[in-house]
Structure formats: C-alpha cells, structure tokens
CSV table of C-alpha atoms in Angstrom, one decimal:
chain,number,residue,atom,x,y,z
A,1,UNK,CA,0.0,0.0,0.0
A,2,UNK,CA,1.4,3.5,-0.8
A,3,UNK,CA,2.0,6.1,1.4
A,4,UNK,CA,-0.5,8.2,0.5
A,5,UNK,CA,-2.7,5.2,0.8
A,6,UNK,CA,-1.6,4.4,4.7
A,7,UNK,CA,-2.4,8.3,4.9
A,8,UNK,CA,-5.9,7.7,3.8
A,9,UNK,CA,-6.3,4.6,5.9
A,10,UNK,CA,-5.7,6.7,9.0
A,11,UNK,CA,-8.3,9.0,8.1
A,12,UNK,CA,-11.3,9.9,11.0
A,13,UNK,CA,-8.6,8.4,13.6
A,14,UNK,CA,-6.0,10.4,15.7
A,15,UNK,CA,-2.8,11.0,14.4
A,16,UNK,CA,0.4,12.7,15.8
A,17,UNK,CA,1.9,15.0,13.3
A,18,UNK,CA,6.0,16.1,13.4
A,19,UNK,CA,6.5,19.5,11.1
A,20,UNK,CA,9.8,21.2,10.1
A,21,UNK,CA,11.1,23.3,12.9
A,22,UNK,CA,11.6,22.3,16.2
A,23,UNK,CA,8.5,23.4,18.0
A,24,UNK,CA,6.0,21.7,16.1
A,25,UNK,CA,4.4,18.4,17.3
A,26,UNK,CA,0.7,18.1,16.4
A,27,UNK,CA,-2.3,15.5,17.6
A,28,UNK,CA,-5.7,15.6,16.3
A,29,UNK,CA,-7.6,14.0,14.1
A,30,UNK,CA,-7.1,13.9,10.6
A,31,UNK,CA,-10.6,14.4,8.5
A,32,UNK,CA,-8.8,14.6,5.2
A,33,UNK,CA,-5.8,14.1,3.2
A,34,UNK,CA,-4.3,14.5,-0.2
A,35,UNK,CA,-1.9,12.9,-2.4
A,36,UNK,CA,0.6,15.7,-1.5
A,37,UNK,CA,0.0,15.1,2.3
A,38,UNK,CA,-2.2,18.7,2.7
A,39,UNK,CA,-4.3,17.3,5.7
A,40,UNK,CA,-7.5,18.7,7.7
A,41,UNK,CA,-7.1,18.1,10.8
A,42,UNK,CA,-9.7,18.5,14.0
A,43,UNK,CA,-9.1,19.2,17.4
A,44,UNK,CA,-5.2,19.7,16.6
A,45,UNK,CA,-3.8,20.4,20.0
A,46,UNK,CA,0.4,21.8,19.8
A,47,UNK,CA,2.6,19.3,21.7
A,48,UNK,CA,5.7,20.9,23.3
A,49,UNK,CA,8.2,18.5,25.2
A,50,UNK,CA,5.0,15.8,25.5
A,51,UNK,CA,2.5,18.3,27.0
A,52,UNK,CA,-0.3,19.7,25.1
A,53,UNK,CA,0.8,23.7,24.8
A,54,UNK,CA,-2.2,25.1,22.6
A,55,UNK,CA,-5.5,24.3,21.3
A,56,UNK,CA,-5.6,24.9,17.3
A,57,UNK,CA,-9.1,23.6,17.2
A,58,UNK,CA,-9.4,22.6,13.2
A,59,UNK,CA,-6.0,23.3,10.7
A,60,UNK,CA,-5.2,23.1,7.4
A,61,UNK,CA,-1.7,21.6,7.3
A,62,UNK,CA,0.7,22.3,4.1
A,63,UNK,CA,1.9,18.9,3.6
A,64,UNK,CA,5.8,20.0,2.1
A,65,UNK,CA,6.0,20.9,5.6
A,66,UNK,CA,5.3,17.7,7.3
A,67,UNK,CA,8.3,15.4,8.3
A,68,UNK,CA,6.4,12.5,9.4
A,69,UNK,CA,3.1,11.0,10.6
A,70,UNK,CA,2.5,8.3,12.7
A,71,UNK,CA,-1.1,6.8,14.2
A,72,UNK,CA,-1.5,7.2,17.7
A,73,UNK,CA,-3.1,4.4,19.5
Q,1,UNK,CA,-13.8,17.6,2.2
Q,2,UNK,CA,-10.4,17.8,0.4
Q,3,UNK,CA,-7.8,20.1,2.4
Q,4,UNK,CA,-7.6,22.6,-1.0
Q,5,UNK,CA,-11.4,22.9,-0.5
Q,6,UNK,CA,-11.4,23.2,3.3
Q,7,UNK,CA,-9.2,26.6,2.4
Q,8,UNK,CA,-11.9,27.5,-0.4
Q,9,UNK,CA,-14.5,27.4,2.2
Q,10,UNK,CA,-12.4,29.9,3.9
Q,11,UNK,CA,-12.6,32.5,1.4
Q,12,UNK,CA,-14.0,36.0,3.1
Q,13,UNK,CA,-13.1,34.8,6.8
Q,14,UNK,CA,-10.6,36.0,8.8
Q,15,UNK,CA,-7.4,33.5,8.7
Q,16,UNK,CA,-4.3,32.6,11.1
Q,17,UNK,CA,-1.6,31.2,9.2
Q,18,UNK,CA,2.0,29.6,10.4
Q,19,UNK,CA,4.5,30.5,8.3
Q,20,UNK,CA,7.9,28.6,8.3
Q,21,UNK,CA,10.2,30.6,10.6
Q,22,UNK,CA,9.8,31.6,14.0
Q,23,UNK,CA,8.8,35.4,13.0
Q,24,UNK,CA,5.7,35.2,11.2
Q,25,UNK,CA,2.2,34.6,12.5
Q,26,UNK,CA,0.0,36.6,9.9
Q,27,UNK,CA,-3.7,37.6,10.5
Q,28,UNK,CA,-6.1,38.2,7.5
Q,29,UNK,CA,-8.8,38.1,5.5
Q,30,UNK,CA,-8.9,35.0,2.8
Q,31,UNK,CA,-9.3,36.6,-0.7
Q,32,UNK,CA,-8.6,33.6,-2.8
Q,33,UNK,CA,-6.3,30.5,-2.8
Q,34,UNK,CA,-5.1,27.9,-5.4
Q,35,UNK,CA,-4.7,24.6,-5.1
Q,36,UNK,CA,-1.3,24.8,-4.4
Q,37,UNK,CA,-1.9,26.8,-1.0
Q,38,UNK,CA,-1.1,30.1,-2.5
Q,39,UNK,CA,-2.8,33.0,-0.6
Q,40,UNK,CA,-4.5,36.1,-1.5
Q,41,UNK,CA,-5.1,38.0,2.0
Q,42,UNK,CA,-6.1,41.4,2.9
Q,43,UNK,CA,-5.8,43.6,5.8
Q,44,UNK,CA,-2.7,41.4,7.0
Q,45,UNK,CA,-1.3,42.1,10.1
Q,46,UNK,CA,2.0,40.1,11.5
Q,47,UNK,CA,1.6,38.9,15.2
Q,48,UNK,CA,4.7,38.6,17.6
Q,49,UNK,CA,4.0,36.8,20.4
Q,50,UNK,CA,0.8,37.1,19.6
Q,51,UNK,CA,0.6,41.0,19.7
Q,52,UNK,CA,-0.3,43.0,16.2
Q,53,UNK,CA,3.5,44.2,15.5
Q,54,UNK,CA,3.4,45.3,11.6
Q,55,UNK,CA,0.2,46.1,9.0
Q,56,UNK,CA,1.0,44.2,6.3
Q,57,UNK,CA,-2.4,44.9,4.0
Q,58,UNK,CA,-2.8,43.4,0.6
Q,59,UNK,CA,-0.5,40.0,0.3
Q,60,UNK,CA,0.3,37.3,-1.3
Q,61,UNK,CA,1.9,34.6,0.6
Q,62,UNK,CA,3.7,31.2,-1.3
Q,63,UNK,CA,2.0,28.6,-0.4
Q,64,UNK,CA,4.8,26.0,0.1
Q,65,UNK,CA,6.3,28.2,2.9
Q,66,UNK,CA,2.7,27.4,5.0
Q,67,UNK,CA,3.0,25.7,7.9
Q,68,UNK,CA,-0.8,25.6,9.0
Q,69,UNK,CA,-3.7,27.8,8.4
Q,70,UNK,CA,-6.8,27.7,10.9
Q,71,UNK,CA,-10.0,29.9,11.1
Q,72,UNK,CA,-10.2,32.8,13.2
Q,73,UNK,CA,-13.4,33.0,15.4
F,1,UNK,CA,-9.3,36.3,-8.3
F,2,UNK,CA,-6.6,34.1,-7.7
F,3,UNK,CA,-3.2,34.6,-6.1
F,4,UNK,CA,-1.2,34.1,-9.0
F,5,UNK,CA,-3.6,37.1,-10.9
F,6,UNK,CA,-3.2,39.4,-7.9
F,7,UNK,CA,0.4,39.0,-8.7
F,8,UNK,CA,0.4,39.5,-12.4
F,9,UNK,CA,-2.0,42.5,-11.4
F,10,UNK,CA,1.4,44.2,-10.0
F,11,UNK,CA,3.5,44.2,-13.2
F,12,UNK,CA,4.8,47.3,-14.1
F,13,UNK,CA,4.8,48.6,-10.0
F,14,UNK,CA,6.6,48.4,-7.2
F,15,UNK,CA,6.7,45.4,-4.8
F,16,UNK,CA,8.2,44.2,-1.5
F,17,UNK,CA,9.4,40.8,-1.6
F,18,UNK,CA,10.2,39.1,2.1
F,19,UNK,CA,12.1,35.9,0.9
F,20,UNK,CA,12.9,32.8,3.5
F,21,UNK,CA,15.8,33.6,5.5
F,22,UNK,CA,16.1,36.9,8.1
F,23,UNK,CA,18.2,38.8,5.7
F,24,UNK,CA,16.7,39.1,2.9
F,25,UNK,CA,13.7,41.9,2.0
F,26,UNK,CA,13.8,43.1,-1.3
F,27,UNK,CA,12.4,45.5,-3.0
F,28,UNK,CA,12.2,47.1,-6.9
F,29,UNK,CA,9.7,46.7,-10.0
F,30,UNK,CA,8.2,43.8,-10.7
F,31,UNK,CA,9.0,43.1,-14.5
F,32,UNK,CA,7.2,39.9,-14.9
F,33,UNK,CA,6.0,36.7,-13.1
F,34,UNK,CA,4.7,33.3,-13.8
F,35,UNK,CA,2.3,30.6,-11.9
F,36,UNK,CA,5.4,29.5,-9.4
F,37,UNK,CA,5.6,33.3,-8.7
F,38,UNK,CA,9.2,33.4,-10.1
F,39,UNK,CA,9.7,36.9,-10.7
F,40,UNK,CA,11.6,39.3,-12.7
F,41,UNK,CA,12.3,42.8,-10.3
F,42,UNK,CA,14.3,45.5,-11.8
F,43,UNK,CA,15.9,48.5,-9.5
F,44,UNK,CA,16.0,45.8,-6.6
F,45,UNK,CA,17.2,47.2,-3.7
F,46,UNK,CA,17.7,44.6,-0.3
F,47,UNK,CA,16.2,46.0,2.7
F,48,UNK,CA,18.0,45.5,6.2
F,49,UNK,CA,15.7,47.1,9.2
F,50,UNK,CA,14.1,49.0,6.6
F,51,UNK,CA,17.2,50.6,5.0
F,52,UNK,CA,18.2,50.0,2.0
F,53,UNK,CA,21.7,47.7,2.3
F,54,UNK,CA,22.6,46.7,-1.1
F,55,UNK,CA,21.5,47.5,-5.1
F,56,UNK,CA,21.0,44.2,-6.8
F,57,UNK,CA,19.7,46.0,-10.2
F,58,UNK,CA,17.5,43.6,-12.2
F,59,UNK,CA,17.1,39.7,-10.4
F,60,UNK,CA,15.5,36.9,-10.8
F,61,UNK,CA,13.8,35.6,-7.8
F,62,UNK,CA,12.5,31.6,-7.1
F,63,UNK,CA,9.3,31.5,-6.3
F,64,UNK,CA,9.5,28.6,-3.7
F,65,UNK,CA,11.9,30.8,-1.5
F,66,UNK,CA,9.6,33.7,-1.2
F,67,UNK,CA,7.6,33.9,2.1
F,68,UNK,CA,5.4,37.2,1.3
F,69,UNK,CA,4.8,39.7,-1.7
F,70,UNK,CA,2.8,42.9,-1.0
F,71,UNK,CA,2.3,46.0,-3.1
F,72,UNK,CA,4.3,49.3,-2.2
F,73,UNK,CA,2.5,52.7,-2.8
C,1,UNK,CA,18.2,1.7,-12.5
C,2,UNK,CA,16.8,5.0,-11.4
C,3,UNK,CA,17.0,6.2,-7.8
C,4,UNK,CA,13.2,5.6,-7.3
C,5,UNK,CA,13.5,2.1,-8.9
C,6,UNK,CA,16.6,1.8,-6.4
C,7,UNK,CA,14.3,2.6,-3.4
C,8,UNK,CA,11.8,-0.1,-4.3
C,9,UNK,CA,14.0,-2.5,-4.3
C,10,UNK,CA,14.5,-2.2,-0.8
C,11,UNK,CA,11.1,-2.7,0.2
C,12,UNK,CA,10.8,-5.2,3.0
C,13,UNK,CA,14.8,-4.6,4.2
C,14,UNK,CA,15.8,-2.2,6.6
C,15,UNK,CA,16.3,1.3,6.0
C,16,UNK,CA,18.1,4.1,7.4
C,17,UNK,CA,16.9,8.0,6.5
C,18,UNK,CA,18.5,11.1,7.4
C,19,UNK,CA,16.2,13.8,7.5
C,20,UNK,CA,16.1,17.7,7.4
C,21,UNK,CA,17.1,18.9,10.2
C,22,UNK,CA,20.1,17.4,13.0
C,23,UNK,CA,17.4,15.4,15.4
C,24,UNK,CA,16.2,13.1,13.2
C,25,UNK,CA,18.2,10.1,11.9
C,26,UNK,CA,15.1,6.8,11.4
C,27,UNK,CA,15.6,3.3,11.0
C,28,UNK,CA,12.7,0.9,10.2
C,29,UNK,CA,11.5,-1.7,7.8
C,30,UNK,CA,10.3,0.1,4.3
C,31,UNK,CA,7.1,-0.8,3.6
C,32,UNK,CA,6.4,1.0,0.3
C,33,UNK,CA,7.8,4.2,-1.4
C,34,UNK,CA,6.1,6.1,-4.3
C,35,UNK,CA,8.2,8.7,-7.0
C,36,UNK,CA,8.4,11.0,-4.3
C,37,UNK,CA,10.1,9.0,-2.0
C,38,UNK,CA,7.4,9.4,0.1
C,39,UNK,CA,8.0,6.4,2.7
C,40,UNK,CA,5.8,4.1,4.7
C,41,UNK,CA,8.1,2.4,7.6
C,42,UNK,CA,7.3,0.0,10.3
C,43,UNK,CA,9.1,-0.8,13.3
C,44,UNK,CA,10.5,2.6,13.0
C,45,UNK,CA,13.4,4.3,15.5
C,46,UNK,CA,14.7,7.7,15.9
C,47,UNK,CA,18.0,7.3,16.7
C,48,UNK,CA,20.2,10.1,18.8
C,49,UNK,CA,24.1,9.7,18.2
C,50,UNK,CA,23.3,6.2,17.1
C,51,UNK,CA,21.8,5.3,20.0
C,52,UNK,CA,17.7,4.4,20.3
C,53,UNK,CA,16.1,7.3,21.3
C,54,UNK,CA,12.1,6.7,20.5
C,55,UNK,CA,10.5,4.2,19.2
C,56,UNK,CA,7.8,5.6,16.5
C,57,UNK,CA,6.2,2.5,15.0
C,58,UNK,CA,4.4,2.8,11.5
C,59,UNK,CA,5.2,6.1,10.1
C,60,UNK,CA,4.6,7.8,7.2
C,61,UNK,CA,7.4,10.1,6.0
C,62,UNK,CA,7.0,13.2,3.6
C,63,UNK,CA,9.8,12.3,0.5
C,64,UNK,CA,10.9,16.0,0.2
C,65,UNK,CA,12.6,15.9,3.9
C,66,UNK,CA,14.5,13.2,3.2
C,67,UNK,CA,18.2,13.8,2.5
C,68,UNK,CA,19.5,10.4,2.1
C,69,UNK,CA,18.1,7.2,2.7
C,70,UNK,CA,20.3,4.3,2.6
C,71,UNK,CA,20.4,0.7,3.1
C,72,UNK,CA,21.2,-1.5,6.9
C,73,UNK,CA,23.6,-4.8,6.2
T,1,UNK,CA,9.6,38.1,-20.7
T,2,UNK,CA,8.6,35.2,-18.3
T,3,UNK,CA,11.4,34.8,-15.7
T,4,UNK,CA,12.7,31.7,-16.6
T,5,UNK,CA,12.9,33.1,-20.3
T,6,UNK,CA,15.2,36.0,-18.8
T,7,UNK,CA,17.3,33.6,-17.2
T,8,UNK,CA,18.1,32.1,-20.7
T,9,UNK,CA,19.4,35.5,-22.0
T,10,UNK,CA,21.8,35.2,-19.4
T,11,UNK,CA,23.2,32.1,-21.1
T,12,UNK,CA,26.8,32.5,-21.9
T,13,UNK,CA,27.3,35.2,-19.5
T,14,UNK,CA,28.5,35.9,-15.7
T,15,UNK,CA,25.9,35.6,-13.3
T,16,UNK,CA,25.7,35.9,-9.5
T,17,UNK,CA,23.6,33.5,-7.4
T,18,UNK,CA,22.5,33.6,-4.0
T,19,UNK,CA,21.8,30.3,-2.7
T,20,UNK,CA,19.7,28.9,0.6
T,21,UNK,CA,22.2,29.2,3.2
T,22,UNK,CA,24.2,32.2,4.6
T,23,UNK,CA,27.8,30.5,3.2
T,24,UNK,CA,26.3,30.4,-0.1
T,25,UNK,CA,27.2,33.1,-2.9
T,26,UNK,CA,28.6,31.9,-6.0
T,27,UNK,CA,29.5,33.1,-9.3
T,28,UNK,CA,30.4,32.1,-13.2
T,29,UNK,CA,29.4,31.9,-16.8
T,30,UNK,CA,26.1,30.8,-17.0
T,31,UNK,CA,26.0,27.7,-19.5
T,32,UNK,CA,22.7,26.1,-19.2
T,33,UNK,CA,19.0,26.0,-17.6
T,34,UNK,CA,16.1,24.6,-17.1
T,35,UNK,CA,12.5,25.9,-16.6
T,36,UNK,CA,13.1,24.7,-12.8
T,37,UNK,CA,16.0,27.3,-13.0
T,38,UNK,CA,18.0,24.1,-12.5
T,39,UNK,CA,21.1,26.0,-13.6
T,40,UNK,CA,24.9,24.3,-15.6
T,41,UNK,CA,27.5,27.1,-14.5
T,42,UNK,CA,30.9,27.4,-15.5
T,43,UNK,CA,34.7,28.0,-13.7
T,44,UNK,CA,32.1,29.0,-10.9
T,45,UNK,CA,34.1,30.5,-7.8
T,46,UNK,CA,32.4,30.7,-4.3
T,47,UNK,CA,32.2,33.9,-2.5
T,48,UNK,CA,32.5,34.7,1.4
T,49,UNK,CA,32.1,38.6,2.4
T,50,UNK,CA,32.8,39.4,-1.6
T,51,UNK,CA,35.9,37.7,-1.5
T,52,UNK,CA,36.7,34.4,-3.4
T,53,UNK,CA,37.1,31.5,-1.5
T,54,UNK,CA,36.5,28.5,-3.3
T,55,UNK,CA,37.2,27.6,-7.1
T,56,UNK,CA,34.3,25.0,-7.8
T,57,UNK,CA,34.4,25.0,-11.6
T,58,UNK,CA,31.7,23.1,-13.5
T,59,UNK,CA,29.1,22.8,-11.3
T,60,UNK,CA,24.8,21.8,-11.3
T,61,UNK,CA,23.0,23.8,-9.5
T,62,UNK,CA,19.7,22.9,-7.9
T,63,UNK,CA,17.0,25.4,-8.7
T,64,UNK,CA,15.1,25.1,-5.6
T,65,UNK,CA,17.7,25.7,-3.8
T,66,UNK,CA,18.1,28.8,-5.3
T,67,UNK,CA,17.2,32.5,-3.7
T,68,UNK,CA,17.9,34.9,-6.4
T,69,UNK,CA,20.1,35.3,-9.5
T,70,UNK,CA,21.5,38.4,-11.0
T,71,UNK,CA,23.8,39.3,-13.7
T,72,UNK,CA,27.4,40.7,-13.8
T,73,UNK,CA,28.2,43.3,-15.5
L,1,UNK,CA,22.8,20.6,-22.9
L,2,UNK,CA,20.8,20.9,-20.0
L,3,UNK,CA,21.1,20.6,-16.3
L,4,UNK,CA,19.9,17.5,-16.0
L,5,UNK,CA,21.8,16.1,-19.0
L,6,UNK,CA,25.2,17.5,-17.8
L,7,UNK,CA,24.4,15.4,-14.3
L,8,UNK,CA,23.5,12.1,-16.7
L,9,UNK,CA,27.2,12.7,-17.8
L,10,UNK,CA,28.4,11.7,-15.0
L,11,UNK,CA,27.1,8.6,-14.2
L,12,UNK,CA,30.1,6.4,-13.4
L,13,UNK,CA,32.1,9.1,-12.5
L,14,UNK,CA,33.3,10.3,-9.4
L,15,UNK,CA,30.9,13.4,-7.4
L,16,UNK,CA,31.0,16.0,-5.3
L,17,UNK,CA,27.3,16.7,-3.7
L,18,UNK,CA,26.7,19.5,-1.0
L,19,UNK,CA,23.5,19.2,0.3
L,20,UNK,CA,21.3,22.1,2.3
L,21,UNK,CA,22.8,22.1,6.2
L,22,UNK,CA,26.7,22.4,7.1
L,23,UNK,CA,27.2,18.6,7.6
L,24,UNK,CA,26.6,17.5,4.7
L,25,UNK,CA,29.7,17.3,1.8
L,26,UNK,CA,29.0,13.8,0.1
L,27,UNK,CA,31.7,12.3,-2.7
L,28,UNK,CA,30.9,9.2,-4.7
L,29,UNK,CA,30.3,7.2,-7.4
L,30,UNK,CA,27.4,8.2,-9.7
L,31,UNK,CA,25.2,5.4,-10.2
L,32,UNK,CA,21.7,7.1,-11.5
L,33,UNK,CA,20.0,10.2,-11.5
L,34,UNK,CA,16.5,11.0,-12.7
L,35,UNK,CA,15.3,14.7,-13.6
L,36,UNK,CA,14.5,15.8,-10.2
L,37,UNK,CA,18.1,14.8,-9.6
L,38,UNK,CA,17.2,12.5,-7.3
L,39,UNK,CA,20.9,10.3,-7.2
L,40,UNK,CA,22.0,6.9,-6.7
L,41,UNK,CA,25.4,7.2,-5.5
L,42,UNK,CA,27.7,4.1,-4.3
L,43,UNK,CA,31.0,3.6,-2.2
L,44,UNK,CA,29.4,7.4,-0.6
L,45,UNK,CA,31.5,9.1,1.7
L,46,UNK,CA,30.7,12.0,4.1
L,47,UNK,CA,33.2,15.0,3.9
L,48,UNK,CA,33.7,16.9,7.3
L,49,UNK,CA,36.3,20.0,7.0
L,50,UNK,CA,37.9,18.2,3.6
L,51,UNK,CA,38.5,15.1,5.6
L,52,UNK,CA,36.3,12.0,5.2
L,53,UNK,CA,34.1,11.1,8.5
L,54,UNK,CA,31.6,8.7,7.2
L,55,UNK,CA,31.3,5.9,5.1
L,56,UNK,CA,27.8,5.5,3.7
L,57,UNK,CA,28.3,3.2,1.1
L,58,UNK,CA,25.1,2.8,-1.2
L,59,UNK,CA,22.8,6.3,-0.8
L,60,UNK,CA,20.0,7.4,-2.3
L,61,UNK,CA,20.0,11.6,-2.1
L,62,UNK,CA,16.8,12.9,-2.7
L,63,UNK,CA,17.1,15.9,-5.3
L,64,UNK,CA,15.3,18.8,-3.6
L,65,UNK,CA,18.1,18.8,-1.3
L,66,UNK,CA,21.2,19.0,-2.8
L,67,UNK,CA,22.5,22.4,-3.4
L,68,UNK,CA,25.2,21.4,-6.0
L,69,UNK,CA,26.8,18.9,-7.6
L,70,UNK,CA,30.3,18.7,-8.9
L,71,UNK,CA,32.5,16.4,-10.4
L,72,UNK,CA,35.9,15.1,-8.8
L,73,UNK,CA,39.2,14.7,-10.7
C-alpha cells in the first residue's frame, strides 16, 4: 500500500503530526488528506516537550512541511 | 472535504496562518487561494507573540512556505 | 481572483518581496512573473531594518523561497 | 536503474533516512515508497548519536525531507 | 519576458547566485538552464564577504535551492 | 545541454554533492540520476572539514536537497 494510501487509511482516527522546525508536534484527528499530504485536521492540540501547549481547534496543514506522521493508539 | 477545499471554504473569513520561521504569525482576511496553497489576503497584520506588530495589507503569501492555516473566530 | 492574478496585477509597480531567511527583504519593479511566482524585479534594492543595504539592479527571484509579496505605494 | 526504482528494491529490508534537520536520523522496515520518495516504515526508530532514542512505530514520511536514505547490512 | 525566459538571456554570461544558506554566494558563466532554473554554470568561484574562496568550476545547480540570480556586468 | 543532461554525464564518475545544512559534503560514485536529480550514489563518503568522516556506502539523495553537484578529478 502506498503512502498516501496508509495516509488515507488513518483518516477519522487520531494522528500525531511532526512538522519542520523544532517546536511543532501536532495531535488531532485527521478528517482529510491528499496525495501531496495537505491534511484537515480537527481538534489539533500543539505538543511541546510531550505536553499539550495550545489548542488549534481545526487546521489546514501544508503537507511539504510535514516530516512525518504516525497513528497514535 | 479535500484540504484545498477546506481553504476554499475559507474565502472572506478571517485566517491565522503559520509561516515557516519563527517570526511570522500573519492575521487576515482570505481573498482567494489555489490549489497549491497560495494565498490572496487582505488587511494582514503580522503577530509577535501574539501582539499586532506590523500592518502588512494586501499580500500574497507562497504557499509552500505554510506551515498551518486555521480559522479565526 | 486568484493569487497568481493578484500578482500578475502588480507588473509594471513596485513590490516588497520578504524571501525565506532573516536577511533578505527586497524590493524594486516587478518586470514579470509566472504561476510559481518566479519573478523578474528590476531596480531591486535589499532592505535591512528597513534601510536600503545593497543595489542588486535587475534579479531573478524563485518562487518557492519567497515567504510574502505585498504591493508598495 | 533509477534512484526511485533503487528505493523499491529495498522494500521489506531495513532502511536508514536522514532527515532535514540534526534530530532526526530513522531506521525501520520500508514498507512501500512512491516517486516522491514518500515512505511508509514500520518498526521505526529515531536514533540520537546512534543510540535508540524513541520508538515511533508505523510512520509515514514526507519524501521532500529526506536527505538520504540508505540501506542497513 | 517570463522569468525563466530571462534567465536564458543570461546564457553565456557571468551571473551571480545567492543560494539557501548564509555560506552560499557563488558566481560564473552561466551555461545552461532549465524551466526549474536548474542551472549548468561554469569556472564558478564561491564567494565569502565578496571575496573568493572556493574555485568550484563546472558545477549543477539545484534550482530550488536557489534565492535569487543576477547578472554581472 | 541541459542541467539534468550535464548530471546524466556523469554517471560512473566520481561526485562531489553539497546538500542544504553544514554537515553535509558527500563524494561518490554516480550510479543514477533522474530529472528531479534524485541520485544513486555508491561507495558514498561524508566529507567533514575536507576530511572524510563517514562511510555510507550505497545512498539514495533525494534531489530537492542538494544544493550542487560537482565532479571530482
């Protein structure tokens, strides 16, 4: 299965999200995604160090920007 | 609903968007976007630490260089 | 209208051009640009804390590395 | 054979990919890669100075992050 | 003229380019490039504070990678 | 001849490949490029200060990354 096929498999679950740049760790869960990894994501909290630093409710996220994404269980 | 459309739904609400680099947290009002993410905003304003620190106006942001874009309520 | 219009809107005027990177904000006449916002300034001038630092005459700029465009009146 | 035709070939061995950026250095079992290198990986481990330093589990990775990915003996 | 277009008159002649990357400014006789301003460049020298510092010669340039080019006069 | 052609020249040949970050100065064998210049590249060694640190062996470099490529005498 293709990446952007896993992507699609994890899609109305909760995924953690690791962007470019130290300070982004994202949670929420992903409502849509793309073949170039663009995701829609709900209830996206910001993880710093583990702990959940901000609530960005529902975000667009530019998917060159992405390093990786993993399910979270 | 595909990410690229989630932003089209956006059009004529006011916009927070993550750009890559610590400095820029712009504020707007969604003109238009392309698939690719590329912004049309008005009435821009850059946030530092979350306070307005420069009025940007009429811009056009790249959209590769997005980290996240969420709805402002 | 879309973002890559609003640019081609601002040929024959004067732009500001905030690429990736701290150092570099440019300004001069945009002379032409296409759908990856590559552009063609002439008169550029580089901008360091708002004064002008260095002529660069007539550039070519990549689109992917700019951050921001914005008209200058 | 081309470098994406190279990359298939080592789906089902273990891979190591150095990413963007100093922290992240991933070992794991390729699952699949498109054109874009775009990576699925299981059993997957950030690694610190060579040493374990998470384990991350299934994980999709964005292929224009990746700086070099190559093969564990 | 499109920008990639004006790069091509530059063919043949010294340009200046100002890569990603503070360490980055290199110039040399434009030979070839792309639409992706992918770029072939000539006894291309490397620049630090104006001053040579590196004879690279023939060298590919990615165009990504690439903030802005100008020409030498 | 273009960019990308000049690079297919020099499969079999000895290159030099500076990729975006200070670490990274890669020599090696050319195996295969493609027209993203995405590289195969065998016995690949990591260049720290001029001196080699790293022996990498088989690599596959992903394209967007690499700054510039050069070939070794």
């Amino acid at each position: 299965m293709f990446p952007n096929k896993k992507v699609q498999e994890l899609v109305g679950s909760k995924i953690r999200i690791e962007m470019k740049g130290k300070k982004y760790v994202l949670e929420g869960i992903l409502k849509s995604a793309d073949d170039y990894l663009n995701l829609h994501v709900a209830n996206t909290v910001e993880l710093l160090d583990g702990e959940k630093s901000r609530a960005l409710g529902s975000v667009i996220i530019r998917g060159n920007n992405i390093v990786l994404i993993n399910p979270v269980n």
